[in-house]
mmCIF file of N, CA and C in Angstrom:
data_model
loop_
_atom_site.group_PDB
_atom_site.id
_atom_site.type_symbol
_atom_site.label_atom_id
_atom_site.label_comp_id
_atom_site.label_asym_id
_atom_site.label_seq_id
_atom_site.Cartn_x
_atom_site.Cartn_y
_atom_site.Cartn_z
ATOM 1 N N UNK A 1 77.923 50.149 27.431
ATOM 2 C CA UNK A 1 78.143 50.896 26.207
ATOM 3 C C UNK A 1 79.449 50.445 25.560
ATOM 4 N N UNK A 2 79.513 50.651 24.231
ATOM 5 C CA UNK A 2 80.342 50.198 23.342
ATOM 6 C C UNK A 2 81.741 51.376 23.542
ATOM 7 N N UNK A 3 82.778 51.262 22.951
ATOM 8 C CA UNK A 3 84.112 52.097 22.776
ATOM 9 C C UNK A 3 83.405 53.202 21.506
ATOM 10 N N UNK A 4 82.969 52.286 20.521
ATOM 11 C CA UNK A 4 82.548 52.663 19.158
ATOM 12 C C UNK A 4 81.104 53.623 19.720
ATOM 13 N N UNK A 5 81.747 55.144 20.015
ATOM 14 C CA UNK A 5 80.116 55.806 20.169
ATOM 15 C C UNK A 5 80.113 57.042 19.241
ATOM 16 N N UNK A 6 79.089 57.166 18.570
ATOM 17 C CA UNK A 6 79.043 58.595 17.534
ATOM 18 C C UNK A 6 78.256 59.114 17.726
ATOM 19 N N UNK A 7 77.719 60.269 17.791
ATOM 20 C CA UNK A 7 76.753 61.301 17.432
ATOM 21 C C UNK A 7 75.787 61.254 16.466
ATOM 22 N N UNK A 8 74.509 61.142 16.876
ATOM 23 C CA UNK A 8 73.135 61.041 15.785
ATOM 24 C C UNK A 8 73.284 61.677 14.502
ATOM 25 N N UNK A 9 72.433 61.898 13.447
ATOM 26 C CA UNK A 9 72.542 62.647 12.446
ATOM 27 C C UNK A 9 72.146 64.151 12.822
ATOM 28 N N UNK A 10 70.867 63.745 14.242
ATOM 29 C CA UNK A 10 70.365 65.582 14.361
ATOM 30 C C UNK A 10 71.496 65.919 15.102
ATOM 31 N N UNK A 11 71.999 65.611 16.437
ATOM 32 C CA UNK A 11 72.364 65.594 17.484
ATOM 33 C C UNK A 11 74.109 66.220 16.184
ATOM 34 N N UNK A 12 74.296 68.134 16.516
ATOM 35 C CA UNK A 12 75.489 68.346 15.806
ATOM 36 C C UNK A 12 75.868 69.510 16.289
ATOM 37 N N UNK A 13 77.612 69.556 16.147
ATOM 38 C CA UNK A 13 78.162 70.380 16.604
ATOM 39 C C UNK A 13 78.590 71.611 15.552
ATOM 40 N N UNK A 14 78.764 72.573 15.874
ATOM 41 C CA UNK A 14 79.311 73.811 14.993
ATOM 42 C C UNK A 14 79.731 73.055 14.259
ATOM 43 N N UNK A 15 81.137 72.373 14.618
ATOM 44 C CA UNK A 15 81.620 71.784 13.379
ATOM 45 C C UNK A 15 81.191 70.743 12.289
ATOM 46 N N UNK A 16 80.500 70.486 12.942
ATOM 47 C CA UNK A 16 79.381 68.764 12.244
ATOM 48 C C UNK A 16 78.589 70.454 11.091
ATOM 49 N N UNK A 17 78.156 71.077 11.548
ATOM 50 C CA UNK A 17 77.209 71.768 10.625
ATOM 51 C C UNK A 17 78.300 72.268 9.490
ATOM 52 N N UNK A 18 79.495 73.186 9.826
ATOM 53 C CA UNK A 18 80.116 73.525 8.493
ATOM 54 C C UNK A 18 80.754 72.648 8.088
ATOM 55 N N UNK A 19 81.185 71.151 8.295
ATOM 56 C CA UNK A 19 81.546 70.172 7.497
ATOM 57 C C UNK A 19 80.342 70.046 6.524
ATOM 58 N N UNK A 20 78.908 70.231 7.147
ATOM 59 C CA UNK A 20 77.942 69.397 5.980
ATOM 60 C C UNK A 20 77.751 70.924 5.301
ATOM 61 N N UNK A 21 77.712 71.721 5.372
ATOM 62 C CA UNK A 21 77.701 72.944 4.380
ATOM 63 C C UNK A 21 79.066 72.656 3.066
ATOM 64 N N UNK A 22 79.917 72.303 3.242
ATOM 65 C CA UNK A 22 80.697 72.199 2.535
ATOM 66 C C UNK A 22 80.990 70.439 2.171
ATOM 67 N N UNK A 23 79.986 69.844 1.915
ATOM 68 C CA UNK A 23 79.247 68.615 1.974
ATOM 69 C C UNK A 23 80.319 67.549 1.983
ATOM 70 N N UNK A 24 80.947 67.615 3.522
ATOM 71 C CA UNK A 24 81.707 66.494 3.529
ATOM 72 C C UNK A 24 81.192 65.623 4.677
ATOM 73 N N UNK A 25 79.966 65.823 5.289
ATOM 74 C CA UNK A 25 79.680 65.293 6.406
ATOM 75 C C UNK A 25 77.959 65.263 6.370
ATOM 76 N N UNK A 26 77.451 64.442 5.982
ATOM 77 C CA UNK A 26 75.984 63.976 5.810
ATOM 78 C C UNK A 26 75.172 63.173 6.427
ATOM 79 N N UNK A 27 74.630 62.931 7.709
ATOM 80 C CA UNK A 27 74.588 61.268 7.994
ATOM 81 C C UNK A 27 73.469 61.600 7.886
ATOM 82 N N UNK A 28 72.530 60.806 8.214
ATOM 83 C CA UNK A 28 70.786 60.499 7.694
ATOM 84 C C UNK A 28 70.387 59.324 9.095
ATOM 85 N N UNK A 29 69.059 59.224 9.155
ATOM 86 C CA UNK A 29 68.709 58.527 10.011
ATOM 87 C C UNK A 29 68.778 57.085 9.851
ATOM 88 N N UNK A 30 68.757 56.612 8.096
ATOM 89 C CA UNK A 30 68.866 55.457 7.959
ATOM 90 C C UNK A 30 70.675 55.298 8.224
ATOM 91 N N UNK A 31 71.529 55.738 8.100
ATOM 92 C CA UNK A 31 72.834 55.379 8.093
ATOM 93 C C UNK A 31 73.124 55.547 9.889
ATOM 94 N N UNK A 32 72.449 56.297 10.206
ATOM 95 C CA UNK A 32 72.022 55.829 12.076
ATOM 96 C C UNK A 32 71.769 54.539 12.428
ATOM 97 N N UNK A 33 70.597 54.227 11.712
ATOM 98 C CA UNK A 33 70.203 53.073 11.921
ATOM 99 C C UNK A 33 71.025 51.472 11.725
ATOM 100 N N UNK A 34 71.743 51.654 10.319
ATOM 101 C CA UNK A 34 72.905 50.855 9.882
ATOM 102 C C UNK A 34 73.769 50.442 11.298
ATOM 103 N N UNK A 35 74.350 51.721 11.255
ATOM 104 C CA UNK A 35 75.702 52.014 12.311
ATOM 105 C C UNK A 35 75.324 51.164 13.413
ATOM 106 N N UNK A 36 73.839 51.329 14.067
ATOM 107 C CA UNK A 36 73.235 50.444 15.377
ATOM 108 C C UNK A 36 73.371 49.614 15.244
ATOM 109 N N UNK A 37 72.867 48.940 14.054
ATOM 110 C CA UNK A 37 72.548 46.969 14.314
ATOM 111 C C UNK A 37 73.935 47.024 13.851
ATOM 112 N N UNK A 38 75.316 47.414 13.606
ATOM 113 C CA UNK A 38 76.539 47.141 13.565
ATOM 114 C C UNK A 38 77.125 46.934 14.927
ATOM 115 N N UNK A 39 76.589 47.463 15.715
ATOM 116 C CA UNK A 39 76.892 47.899 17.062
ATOM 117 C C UNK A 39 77.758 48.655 17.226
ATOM 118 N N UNK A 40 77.346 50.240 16.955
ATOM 119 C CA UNK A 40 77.453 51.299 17.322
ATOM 120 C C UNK A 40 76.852 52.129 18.322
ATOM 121 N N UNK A 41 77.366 52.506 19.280
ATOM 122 C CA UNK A 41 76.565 53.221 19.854
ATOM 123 C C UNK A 41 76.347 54.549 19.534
ATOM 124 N N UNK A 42 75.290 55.286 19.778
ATOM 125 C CA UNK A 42 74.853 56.726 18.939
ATOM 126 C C UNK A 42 74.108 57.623 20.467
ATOM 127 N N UNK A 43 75.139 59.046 20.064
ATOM 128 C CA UNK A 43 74.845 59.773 21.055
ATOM 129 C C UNK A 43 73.704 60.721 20.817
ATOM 130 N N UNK A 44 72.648 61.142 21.820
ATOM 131 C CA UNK A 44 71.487 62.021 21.163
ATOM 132 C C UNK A 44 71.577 63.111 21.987
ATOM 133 N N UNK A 45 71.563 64.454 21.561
ATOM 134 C CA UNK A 45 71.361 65.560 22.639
ATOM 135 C C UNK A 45 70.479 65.269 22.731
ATOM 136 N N UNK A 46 69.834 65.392 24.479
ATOM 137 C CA UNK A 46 68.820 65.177 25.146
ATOM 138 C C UNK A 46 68.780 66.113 26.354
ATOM 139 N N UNK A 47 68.038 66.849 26.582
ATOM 140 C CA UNK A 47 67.666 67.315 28.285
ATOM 141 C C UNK A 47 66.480 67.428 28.714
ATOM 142 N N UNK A 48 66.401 67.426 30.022
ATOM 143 C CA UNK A 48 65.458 66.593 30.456
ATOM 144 C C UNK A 48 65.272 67.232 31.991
ATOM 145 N N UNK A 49 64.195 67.574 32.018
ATOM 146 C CA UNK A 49 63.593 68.496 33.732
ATOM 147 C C UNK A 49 63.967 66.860 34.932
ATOM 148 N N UNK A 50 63.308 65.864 34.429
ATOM 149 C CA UNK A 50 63.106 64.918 35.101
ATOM 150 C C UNK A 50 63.964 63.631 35.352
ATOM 151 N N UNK A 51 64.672 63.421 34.491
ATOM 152 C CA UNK A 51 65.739 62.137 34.590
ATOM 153 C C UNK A 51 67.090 62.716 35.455
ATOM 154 N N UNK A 52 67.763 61.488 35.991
ATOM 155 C CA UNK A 52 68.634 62.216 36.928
ATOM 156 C C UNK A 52 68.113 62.848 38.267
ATOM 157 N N UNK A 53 68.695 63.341 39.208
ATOM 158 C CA UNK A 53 68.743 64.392 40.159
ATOM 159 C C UNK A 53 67.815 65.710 39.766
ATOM 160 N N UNK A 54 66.573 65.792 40.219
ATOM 161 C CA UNK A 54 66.111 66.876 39.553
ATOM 162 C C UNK A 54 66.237 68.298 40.848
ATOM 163 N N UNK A 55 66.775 69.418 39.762
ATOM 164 C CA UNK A 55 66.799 70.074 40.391
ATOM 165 C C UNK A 55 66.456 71.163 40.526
ATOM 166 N N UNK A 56 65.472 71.889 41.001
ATOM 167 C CA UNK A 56 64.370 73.016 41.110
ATOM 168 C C UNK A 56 64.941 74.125 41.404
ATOM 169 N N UNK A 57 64.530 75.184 40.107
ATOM 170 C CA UNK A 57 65.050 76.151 40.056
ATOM 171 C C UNK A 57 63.713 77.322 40.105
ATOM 172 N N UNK A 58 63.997 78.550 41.173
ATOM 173 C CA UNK A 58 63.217 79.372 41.624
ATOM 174 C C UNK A 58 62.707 80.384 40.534
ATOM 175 N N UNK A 59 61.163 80.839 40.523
ATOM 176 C CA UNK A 59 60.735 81.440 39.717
ATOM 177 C C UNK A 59 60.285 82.924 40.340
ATOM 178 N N UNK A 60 60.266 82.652 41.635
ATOM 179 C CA UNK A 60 60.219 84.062 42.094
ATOM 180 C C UNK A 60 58.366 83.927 42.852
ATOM 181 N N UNK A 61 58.696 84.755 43.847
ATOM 182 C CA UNK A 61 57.187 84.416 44.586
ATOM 183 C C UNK A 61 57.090 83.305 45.295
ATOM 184 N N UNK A 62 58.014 82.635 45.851
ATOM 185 C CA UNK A 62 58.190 81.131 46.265
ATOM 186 C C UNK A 62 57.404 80.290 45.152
ATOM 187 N N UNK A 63 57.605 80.437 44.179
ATOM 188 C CA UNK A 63 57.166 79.529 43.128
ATOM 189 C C UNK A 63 58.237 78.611 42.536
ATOM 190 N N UNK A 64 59.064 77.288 41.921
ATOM 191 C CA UNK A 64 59.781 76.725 41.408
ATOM 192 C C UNK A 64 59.551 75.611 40.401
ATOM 193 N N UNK A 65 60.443 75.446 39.420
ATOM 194 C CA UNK A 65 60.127 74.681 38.206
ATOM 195 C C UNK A 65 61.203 74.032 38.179
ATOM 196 N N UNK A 66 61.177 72.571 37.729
ATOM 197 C CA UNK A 66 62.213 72.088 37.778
ATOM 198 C C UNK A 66 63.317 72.606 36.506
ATOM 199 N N UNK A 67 64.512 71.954 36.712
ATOM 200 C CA UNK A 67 65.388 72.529 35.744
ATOM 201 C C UNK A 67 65.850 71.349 34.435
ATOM 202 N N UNK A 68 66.172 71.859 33.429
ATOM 203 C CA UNK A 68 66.098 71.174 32.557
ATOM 204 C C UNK A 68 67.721 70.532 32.396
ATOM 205 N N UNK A 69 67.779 69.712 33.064
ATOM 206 C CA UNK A 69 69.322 69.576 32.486
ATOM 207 C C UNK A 69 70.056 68.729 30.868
ATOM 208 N N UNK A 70 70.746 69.560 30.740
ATOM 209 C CA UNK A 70 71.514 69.419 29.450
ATOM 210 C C UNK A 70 72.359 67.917 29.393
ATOM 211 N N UNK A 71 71.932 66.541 28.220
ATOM 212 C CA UNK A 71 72.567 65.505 28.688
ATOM 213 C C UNK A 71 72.699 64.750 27.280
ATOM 214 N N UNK A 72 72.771 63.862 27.432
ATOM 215 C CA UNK A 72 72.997 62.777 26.220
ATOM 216 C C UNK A 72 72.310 61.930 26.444
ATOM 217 N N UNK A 73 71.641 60.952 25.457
ATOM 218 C CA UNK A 73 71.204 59.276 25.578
ATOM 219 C C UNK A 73 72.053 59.179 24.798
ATOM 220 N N UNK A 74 72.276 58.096 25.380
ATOM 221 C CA UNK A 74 73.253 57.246 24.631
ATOM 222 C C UNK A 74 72.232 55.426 24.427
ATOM 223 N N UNK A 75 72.285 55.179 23.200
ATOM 224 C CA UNK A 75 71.543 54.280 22.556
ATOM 225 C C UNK A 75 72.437 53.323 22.168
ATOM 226 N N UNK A 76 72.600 51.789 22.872
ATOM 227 C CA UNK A 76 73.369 51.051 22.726
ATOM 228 C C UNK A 76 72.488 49.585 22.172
ATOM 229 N N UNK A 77 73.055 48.783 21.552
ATOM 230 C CA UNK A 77 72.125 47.879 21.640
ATOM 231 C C UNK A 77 71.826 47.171 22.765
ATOM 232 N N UNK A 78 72.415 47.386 23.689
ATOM 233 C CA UNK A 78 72.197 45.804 25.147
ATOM 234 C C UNK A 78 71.737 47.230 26.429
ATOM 235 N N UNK A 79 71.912 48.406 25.921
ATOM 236 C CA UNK A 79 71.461 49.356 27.239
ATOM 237 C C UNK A 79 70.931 50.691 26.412
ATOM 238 N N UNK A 80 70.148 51.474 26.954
ATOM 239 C CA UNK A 80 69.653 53.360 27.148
ATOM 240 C C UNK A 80 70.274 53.956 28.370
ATOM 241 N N UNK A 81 70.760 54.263 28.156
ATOM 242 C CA UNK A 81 71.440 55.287 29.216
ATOM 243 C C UNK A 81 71.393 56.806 28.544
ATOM 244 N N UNK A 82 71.280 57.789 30.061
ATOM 245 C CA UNK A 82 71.191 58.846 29.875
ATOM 246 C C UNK A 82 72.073 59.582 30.926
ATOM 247 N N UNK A 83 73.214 60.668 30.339
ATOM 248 C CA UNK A 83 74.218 61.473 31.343
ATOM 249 C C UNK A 83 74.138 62.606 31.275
ATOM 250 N N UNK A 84 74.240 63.063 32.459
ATOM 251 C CA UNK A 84 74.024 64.733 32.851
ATOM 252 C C UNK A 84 75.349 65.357 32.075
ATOM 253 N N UNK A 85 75.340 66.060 31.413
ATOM 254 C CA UNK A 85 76.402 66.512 30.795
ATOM 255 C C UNK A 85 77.529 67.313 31.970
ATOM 256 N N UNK A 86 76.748 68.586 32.648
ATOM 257 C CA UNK A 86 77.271 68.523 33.727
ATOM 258 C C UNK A 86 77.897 68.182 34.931
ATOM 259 N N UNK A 87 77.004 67.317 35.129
ATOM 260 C CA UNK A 87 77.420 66.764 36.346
ATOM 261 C C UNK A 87 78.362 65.215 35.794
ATOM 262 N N UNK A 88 77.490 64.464 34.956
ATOM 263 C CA UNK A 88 78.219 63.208 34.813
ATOM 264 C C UNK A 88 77.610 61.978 35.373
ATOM 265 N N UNK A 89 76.173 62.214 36.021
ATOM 266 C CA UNK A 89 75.491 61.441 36.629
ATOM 267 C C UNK A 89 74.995 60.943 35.490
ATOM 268 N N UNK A 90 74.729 59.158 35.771
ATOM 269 C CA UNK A 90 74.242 58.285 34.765
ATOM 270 C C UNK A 90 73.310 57.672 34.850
ATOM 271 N N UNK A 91 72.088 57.489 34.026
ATOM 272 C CA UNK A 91 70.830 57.201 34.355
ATOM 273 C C UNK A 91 70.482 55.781 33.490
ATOM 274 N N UNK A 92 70.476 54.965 33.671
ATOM 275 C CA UNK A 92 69.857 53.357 32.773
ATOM 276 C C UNK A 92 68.547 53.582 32.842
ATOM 277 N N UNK A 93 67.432 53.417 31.802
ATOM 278 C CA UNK A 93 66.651 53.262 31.744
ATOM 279 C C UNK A 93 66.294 52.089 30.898
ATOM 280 N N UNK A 94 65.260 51.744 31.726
ATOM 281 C CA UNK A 94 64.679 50.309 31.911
ATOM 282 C C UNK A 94 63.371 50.100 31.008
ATOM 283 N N UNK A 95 63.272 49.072 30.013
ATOM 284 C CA UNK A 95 62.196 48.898 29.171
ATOM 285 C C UNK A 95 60.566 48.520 30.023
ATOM 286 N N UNK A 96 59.864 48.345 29.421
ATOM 287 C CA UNK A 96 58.898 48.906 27.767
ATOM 288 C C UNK A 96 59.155 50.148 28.262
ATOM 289 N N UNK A 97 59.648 50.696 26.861
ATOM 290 C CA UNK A 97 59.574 52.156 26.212
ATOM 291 C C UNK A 97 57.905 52.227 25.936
ATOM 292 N N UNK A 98 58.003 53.470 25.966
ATOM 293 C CA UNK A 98 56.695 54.249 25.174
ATOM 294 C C UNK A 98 56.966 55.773 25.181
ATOM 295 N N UNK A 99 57.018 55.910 23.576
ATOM 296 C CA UNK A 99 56.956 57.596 23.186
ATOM 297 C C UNK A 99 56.309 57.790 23.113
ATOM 298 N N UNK A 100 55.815 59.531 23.264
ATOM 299 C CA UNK A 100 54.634 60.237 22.696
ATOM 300 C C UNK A 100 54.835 61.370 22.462
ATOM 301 N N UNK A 101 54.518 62.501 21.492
ATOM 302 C CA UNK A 101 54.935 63.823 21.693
ATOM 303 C C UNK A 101 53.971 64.186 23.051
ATOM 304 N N UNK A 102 54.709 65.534 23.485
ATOM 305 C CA UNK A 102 54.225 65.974 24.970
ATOM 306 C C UNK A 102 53.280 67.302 24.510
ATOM 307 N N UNK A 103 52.108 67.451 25.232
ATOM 308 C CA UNK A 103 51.279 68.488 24.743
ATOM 309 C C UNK A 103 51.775 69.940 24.738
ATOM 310 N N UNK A 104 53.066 69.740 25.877
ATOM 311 C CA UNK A 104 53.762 71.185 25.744
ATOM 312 C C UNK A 104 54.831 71.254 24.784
ATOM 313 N N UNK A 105 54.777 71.978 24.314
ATOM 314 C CA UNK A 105 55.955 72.580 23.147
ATOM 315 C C UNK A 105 57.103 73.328 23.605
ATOM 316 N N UNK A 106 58.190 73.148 22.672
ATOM 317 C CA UNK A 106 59.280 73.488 23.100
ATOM 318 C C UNK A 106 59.633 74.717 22.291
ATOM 319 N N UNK A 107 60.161 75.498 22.929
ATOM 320 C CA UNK A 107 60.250 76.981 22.392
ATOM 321 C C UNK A 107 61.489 76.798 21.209
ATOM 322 N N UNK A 108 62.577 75.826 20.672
ATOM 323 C CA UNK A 108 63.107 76.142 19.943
ATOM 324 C C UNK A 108 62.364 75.096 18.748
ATOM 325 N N UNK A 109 62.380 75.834 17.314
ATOM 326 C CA UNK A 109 61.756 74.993 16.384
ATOM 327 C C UNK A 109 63.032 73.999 15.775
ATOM 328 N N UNK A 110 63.799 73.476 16.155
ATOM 329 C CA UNK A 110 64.407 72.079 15.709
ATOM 330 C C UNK A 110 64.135 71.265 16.716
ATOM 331 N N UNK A 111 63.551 71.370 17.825
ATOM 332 C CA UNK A 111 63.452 70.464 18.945
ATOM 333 C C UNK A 111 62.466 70.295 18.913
ATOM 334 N N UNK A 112 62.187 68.701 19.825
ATOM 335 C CA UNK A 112 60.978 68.271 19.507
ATOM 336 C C UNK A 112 61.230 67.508 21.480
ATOM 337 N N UNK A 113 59.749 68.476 22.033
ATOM 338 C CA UNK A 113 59.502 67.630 23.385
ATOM 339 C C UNK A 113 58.546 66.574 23.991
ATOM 340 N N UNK A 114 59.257 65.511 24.391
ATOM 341 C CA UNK A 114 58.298 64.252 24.404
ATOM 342 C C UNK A 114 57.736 63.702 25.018
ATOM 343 N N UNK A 115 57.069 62.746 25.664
ATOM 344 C CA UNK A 115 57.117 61.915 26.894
ATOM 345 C C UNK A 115 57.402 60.784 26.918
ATOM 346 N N UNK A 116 58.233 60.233 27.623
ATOM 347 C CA UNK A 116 59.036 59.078 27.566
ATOM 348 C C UNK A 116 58.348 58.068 29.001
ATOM 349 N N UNK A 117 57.840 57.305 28.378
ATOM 350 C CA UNK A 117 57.656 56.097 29.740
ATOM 351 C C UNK A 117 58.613 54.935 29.556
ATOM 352 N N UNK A 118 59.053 54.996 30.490
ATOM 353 C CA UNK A 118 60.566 53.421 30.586
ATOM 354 C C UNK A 118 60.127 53.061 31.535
ATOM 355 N N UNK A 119 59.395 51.840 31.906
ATOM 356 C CA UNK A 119 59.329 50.729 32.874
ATOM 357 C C UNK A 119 58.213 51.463 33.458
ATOM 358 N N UNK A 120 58.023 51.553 34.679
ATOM 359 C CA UNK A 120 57.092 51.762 35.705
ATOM 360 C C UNK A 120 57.592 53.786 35.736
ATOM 361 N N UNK A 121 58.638 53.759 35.267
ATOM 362 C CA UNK A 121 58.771 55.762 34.915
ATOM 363 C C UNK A 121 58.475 56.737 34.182
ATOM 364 N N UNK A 122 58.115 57.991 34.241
ATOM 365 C CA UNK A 122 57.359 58.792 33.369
ATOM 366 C C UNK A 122 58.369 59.950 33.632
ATOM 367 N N UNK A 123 59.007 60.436 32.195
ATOM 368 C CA UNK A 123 59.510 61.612 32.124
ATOM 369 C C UNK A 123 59.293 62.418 30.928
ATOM 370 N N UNK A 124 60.129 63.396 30.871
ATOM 371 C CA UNK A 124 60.122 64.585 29.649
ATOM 372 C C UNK A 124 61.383 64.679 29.306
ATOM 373 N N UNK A 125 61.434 64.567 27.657
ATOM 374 C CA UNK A 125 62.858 64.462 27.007
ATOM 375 C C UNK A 125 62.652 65.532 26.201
ATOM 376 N N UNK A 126 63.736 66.901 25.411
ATOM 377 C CA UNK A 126 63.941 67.352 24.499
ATOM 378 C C UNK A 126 64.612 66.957 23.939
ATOM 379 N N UNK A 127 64.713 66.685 22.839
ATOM 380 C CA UNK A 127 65.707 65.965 21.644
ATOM 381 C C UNK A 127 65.451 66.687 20.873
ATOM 382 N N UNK A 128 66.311 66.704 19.582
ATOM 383 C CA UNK A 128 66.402 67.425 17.856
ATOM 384 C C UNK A 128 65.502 66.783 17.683
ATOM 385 N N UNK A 129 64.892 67.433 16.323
ATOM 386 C CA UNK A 129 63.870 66.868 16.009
ATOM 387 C C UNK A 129 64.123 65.491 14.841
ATOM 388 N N UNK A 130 64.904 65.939 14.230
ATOM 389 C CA UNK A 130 65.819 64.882 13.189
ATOM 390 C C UNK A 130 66.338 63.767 13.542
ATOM 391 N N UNK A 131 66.188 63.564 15.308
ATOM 392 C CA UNK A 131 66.435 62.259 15.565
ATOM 393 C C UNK A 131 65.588 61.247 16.525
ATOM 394 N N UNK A 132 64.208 62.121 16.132
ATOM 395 C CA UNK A 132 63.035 61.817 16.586
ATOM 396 C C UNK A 132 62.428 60.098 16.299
ATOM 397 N N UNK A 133 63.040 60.181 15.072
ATOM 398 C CA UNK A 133 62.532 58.942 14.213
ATOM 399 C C UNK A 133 63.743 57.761 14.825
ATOM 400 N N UNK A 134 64.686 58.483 14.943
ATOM 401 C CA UNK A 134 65.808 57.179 15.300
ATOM 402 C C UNK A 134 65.518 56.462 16.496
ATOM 403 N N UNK A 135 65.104 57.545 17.390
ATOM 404 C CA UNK A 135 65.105 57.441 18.735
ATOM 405 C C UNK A 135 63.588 56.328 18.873
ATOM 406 N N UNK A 136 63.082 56.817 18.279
ATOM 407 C CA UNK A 136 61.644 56.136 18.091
ATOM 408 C C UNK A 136 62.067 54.408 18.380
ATOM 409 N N UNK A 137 62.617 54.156 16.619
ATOM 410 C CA UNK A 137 62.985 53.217 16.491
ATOM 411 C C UNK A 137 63.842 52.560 17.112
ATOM 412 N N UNK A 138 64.764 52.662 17.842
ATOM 413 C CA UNK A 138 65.832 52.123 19.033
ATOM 414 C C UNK A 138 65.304 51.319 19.939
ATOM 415 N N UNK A 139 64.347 52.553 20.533
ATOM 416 C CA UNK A 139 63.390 52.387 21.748
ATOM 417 C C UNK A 139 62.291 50.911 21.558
ATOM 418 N N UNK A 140 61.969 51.019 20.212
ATOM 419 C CA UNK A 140 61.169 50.070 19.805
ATOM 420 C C UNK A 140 61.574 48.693 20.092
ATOM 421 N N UNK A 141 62.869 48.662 19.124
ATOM 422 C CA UNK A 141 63.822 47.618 19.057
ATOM 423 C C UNK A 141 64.185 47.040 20.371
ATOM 424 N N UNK A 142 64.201 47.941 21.229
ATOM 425 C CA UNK A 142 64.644 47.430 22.721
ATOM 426 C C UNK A 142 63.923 46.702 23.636
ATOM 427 N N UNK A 143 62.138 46.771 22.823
ATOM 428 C CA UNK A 143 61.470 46.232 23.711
ATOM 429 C C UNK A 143 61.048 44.909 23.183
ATOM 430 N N UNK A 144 61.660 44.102 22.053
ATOM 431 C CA UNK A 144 62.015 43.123 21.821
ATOM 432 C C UNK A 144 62.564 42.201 22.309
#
């Protein structure tokens, strides 16, 4: 990964939102896209039951579901990597990509949940939905 890393256009913080309410802070997916082939790297909220250390959390009845942990991709041009926000554990994932939306839905409506195949692996990503398209395209690019 690059020094040069920023935050997606969906992927925003309290403050990222009242900067763009008071319209000093706008980015768009195409000015995402720019920033990349500049070589930028671009951070995506991401979490994910399955990438990383998964770790199963009890539902009661000896029943358990895995847990979703809270992380970043980070979208570089020469790597995908993905970090547990928590913990700090770092995950490379390895091409051909293949997206798909996932038949289960995600209970918040800006998020969008997917299925992600990288190499010979099959997982589940939540991401914003606004950086659905970026992410798309990255992924694409990578398998070039």
């Amino acid at each position: 990964m690059t020094t040069d890393i920023r935050r997606a256009a969906g992927t925003r913080t309290l403050f990222d939102v009242l900067l763009s309410m008071f319209g000093i802070r706008r980015l768009s997916t195409d000015k995402d896209l720019a920033d990349f082939r500049a070589g930028t790297t671009l951070q995506v909220f991401c979490s994910s039951p399955t990438l990383g250390t998964v770790k199963m959390l009890s539902i009661g009845k000896g029943r358990t579901v895995p847990h979703a942990a809270p992380g970043n991709l980070y979208l570089a041009a020469d790597a995908v990597t993905w970090r547990n926000q928590r913990t700090g554990e770092n995950v490379a994932l390895q091409g051909p990509f293949r997206l798909s939306p996932s038949e289960r839905k995600t209970p918040h409506p800006k998020m969008a949940r997917l299925d992600l195949v990288a190499g010979d692996e099959q997982h589940v990503i939540v991401i914003p939905k606004a950086d659905v398209a970026l992410v798309t395209r990255v992924l694409e690019a990578a398998d070039r």
